[in-house]
XYZ file of C-alpha atoms in Angstrom:
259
model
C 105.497 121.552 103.432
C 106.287 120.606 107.271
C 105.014 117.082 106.073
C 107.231 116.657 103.383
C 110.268 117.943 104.704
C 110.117 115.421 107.488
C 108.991 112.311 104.814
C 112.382 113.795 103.395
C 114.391 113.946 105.967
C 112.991 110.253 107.815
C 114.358 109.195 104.290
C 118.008 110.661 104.507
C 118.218 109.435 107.876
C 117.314 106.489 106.864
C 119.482 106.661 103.819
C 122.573 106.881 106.476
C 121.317 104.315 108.326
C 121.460 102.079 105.437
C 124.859 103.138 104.288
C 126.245 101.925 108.186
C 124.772 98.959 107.743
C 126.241 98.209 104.521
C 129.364 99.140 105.721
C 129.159 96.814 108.605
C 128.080 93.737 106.794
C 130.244 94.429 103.676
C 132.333 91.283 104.178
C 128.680 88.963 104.313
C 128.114 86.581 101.456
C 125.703 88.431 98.980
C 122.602 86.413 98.004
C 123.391 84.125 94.394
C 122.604 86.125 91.801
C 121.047 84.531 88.166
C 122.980 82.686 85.735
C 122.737 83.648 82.348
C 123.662 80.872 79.432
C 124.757 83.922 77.014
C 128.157 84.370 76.076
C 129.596 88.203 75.244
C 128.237 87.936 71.394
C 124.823 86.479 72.920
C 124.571 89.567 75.702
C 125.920 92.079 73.301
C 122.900 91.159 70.662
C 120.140 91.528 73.566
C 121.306 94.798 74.358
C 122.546 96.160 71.094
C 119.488 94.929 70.122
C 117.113 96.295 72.216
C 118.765 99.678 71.409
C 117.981 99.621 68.216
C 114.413 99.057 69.139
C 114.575 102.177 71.435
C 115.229 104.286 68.562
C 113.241 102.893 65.692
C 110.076 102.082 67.768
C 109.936 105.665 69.858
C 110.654 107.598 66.470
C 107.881 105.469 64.879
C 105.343 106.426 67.546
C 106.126 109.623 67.324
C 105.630 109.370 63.456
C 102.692 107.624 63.685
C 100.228 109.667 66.202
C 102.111 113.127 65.494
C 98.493 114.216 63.277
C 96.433 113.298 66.563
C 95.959 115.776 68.918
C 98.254 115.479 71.802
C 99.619 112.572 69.452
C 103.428 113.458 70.552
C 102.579 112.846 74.307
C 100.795 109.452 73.551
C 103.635 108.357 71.611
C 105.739 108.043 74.551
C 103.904 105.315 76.317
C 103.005 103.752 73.054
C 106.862 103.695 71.914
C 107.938 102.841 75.345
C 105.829 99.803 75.892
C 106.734 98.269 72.400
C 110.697 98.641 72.818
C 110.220 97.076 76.092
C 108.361 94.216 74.994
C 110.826 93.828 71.986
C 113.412 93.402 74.737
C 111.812 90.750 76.337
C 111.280 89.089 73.561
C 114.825 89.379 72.290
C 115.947 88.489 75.699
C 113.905 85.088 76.093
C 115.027 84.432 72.803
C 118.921 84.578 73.395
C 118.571 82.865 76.616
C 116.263 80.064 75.294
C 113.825 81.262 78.412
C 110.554 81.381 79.147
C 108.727 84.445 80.685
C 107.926 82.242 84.237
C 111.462 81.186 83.566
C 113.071 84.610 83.559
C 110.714 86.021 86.034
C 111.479 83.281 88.337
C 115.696 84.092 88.228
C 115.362 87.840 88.742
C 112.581 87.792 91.538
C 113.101 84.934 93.557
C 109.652 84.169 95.545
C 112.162 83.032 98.918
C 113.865 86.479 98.635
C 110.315 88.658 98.452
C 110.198 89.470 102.119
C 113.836 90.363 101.846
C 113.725 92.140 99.156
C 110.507 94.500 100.888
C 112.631 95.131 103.688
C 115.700 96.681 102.419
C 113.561 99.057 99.743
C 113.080 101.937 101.799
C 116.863 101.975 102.863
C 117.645 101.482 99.659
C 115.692 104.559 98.598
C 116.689 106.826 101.179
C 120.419 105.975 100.035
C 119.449 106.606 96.559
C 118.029 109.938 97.650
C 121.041 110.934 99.701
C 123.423 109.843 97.231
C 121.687 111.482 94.138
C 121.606 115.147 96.680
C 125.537 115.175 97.362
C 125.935 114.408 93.626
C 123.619 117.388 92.331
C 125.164 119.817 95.189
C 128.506 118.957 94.131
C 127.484 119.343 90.295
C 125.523 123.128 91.412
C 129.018 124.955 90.500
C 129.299 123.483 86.915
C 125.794 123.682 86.025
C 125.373 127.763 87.029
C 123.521 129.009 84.171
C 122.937 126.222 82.485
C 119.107 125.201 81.780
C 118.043 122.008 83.996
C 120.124 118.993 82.420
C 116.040 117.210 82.620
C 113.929 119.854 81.719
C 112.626 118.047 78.606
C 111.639 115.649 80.501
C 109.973 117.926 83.245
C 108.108 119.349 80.089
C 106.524 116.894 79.034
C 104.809 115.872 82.510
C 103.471 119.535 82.720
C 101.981 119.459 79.478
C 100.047 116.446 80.090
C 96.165 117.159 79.618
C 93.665 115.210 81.254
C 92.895 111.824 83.055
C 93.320 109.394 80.547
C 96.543 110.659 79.207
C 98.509 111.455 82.349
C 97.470 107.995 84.261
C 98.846 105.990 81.440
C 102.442 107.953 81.558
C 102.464 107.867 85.085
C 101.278 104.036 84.566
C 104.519 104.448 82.076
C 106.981 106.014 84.063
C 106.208 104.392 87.454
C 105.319 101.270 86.215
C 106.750 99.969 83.301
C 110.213 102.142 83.133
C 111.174 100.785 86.294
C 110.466 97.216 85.579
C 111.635 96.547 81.919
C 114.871 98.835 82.764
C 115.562 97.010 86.253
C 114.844 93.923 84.359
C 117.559 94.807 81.408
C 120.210 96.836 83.721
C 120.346 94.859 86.366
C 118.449 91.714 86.156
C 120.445 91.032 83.087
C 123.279 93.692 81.899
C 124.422 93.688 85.923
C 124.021 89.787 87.217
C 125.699 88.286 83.430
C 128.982 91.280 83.871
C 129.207 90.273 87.435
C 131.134 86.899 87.402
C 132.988 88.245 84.139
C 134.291 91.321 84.935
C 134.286 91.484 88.766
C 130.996 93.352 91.068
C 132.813 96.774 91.060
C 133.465 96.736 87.434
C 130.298 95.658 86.132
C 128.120 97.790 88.838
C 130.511 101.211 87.153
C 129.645 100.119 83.526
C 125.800 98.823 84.003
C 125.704 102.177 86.018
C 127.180 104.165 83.479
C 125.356 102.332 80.661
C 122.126 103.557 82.818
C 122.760 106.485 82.429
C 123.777 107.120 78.868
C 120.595 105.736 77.772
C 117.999 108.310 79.306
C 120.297 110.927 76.601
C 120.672 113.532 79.013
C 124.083 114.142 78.947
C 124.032 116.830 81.915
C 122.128 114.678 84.252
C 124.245 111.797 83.454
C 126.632 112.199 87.138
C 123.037 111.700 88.852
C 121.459 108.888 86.784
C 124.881 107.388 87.124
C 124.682 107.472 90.804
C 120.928 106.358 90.805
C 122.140 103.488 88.550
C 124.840 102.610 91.266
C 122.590 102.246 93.827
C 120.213 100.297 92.321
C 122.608 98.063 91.664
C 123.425 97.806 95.268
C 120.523 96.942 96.017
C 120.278 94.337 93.464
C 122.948 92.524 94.557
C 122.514 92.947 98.455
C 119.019 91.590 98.777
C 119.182 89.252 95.788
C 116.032 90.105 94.067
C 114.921 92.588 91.838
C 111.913 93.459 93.188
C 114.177 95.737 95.604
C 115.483 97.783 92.748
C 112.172 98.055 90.939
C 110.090 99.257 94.581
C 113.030 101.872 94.601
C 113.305 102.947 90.832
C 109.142 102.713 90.627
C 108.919 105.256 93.850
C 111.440 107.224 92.510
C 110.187 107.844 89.067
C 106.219 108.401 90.889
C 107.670 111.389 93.132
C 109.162 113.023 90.446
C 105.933 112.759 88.487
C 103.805 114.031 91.243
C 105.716 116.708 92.083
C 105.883 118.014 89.037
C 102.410 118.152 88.244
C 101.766 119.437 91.936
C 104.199 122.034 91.160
């Protein structure tokens, strides 16, 4: 416990320490971010799109391997991982991409090392952020049940190996890429020159949020959203937003089953 409260607290400071700098070097040019060929209907379709896919596809895995035992846990990496690649697909499409194409945009190989670097700011001023959010929510939320408890459910009920490496595999892996990839490699970089950064980093952050259908937690997956998007568009790669989304989404996993 003496352990992890100073990993926790090496990340807050660090979290602040980030936030200064930010605030020092808020008037530096931020890295070019991609171009997307996608007008409104175009963007609209890949994400309208893709959210039909959410639904159909998880409520179809669920359908499908309900019989099987522990068929209701499976379903969520088997749902998740066919929405995502539907997404891709839709979003390659619409764009007139290829994969190396796309992957080459939203992860830069010059911006890598740059990218590495400002991660574990970046997550300290996620986790800093996201703890004066859900001590400032405490008041409204006395008595009610925890606004991700369904969630938290599901990794406790997770029965052996196989099973609980693929959702963590799932959650730490390919949540935080295919959602990085649509929120802000896409959704956040196309809004950007259209609406304006603090418009489109609200609504992508917003959008974020929504989407997970927790309607309590929505004030902190707002504010995670945010960030990530700060991120995004301060080190000009994505691969700073997935490092922070993909250590985010581990911890939470880990502690729960520790706990």
């Amino acid at each position: 416990f003496v352990l992890i409260g100073a990993l926790v607290g090496l990340l807050l400071l660090g979290g602040v320490a980030t936030f200064i700098v930010m605030l020092a070097t808020r008037h530096r040019p931020e890295p070019p971010q991609p171009r997307w060929r996608a007008e409104g209907r175009g963007a609209l379709l890949v994400f309208l799109g893709w959210l039909v896919a959410f639904f159909v596809f998880n409520n179809l895995a669920a359908l499908l391997l309900r019989p099987l035992p522990g068929g209701g846990l499976w379903a969520v990496p088997l749902g998740y991982a066919a929405h995502a690649t539907f997404g891709v697909w839709l979003l390659l499409r619409v764009e007139g991409l290829s994969f190396g194409e796309l992957v080459a945009q939203v992860v830069p190989r010059a911006r890598l090392g740059k990218a590495l670097l400002w991660a574990p700011g970046f997550l300290g001023l996620a986790a800093l952020c996201v703890l004066i959010v859900a001590l400032a929510m405490v008041p409204a939320l006395k008595g009610q049940a925890n606004p991700q408890q369904e969630i938290l459910d599901l990794i406790r009920n997770a029965k052996g190996t196989p099973l609980q490496a693929v959702l963590f595999l799932t959650v730490a892996g390919l949540a935080p890429c295919f959602e990085e990839l649509m929120f802000r490699g896409y959704l956040l970089s196309w809004s950007g020159p259209r609406w304006g950064a603090a418009w489109s980093l609200a609504a992508t952050s917003l959008l974020f949020g929504f989407i997970h259908l927790q309607p309590l937690a929505l004030p902190v997956l707002a504010t995670l959203g945010f960030v990530l998007g700060l991120a995004v568009r301060r080190s000009g790669s994505l691969w700073t937003s997935v490092l922070v989304h993909a250590c985010w989404n581990g911890s939470v996993f880990l502690l729960m089953k520790l706990g």
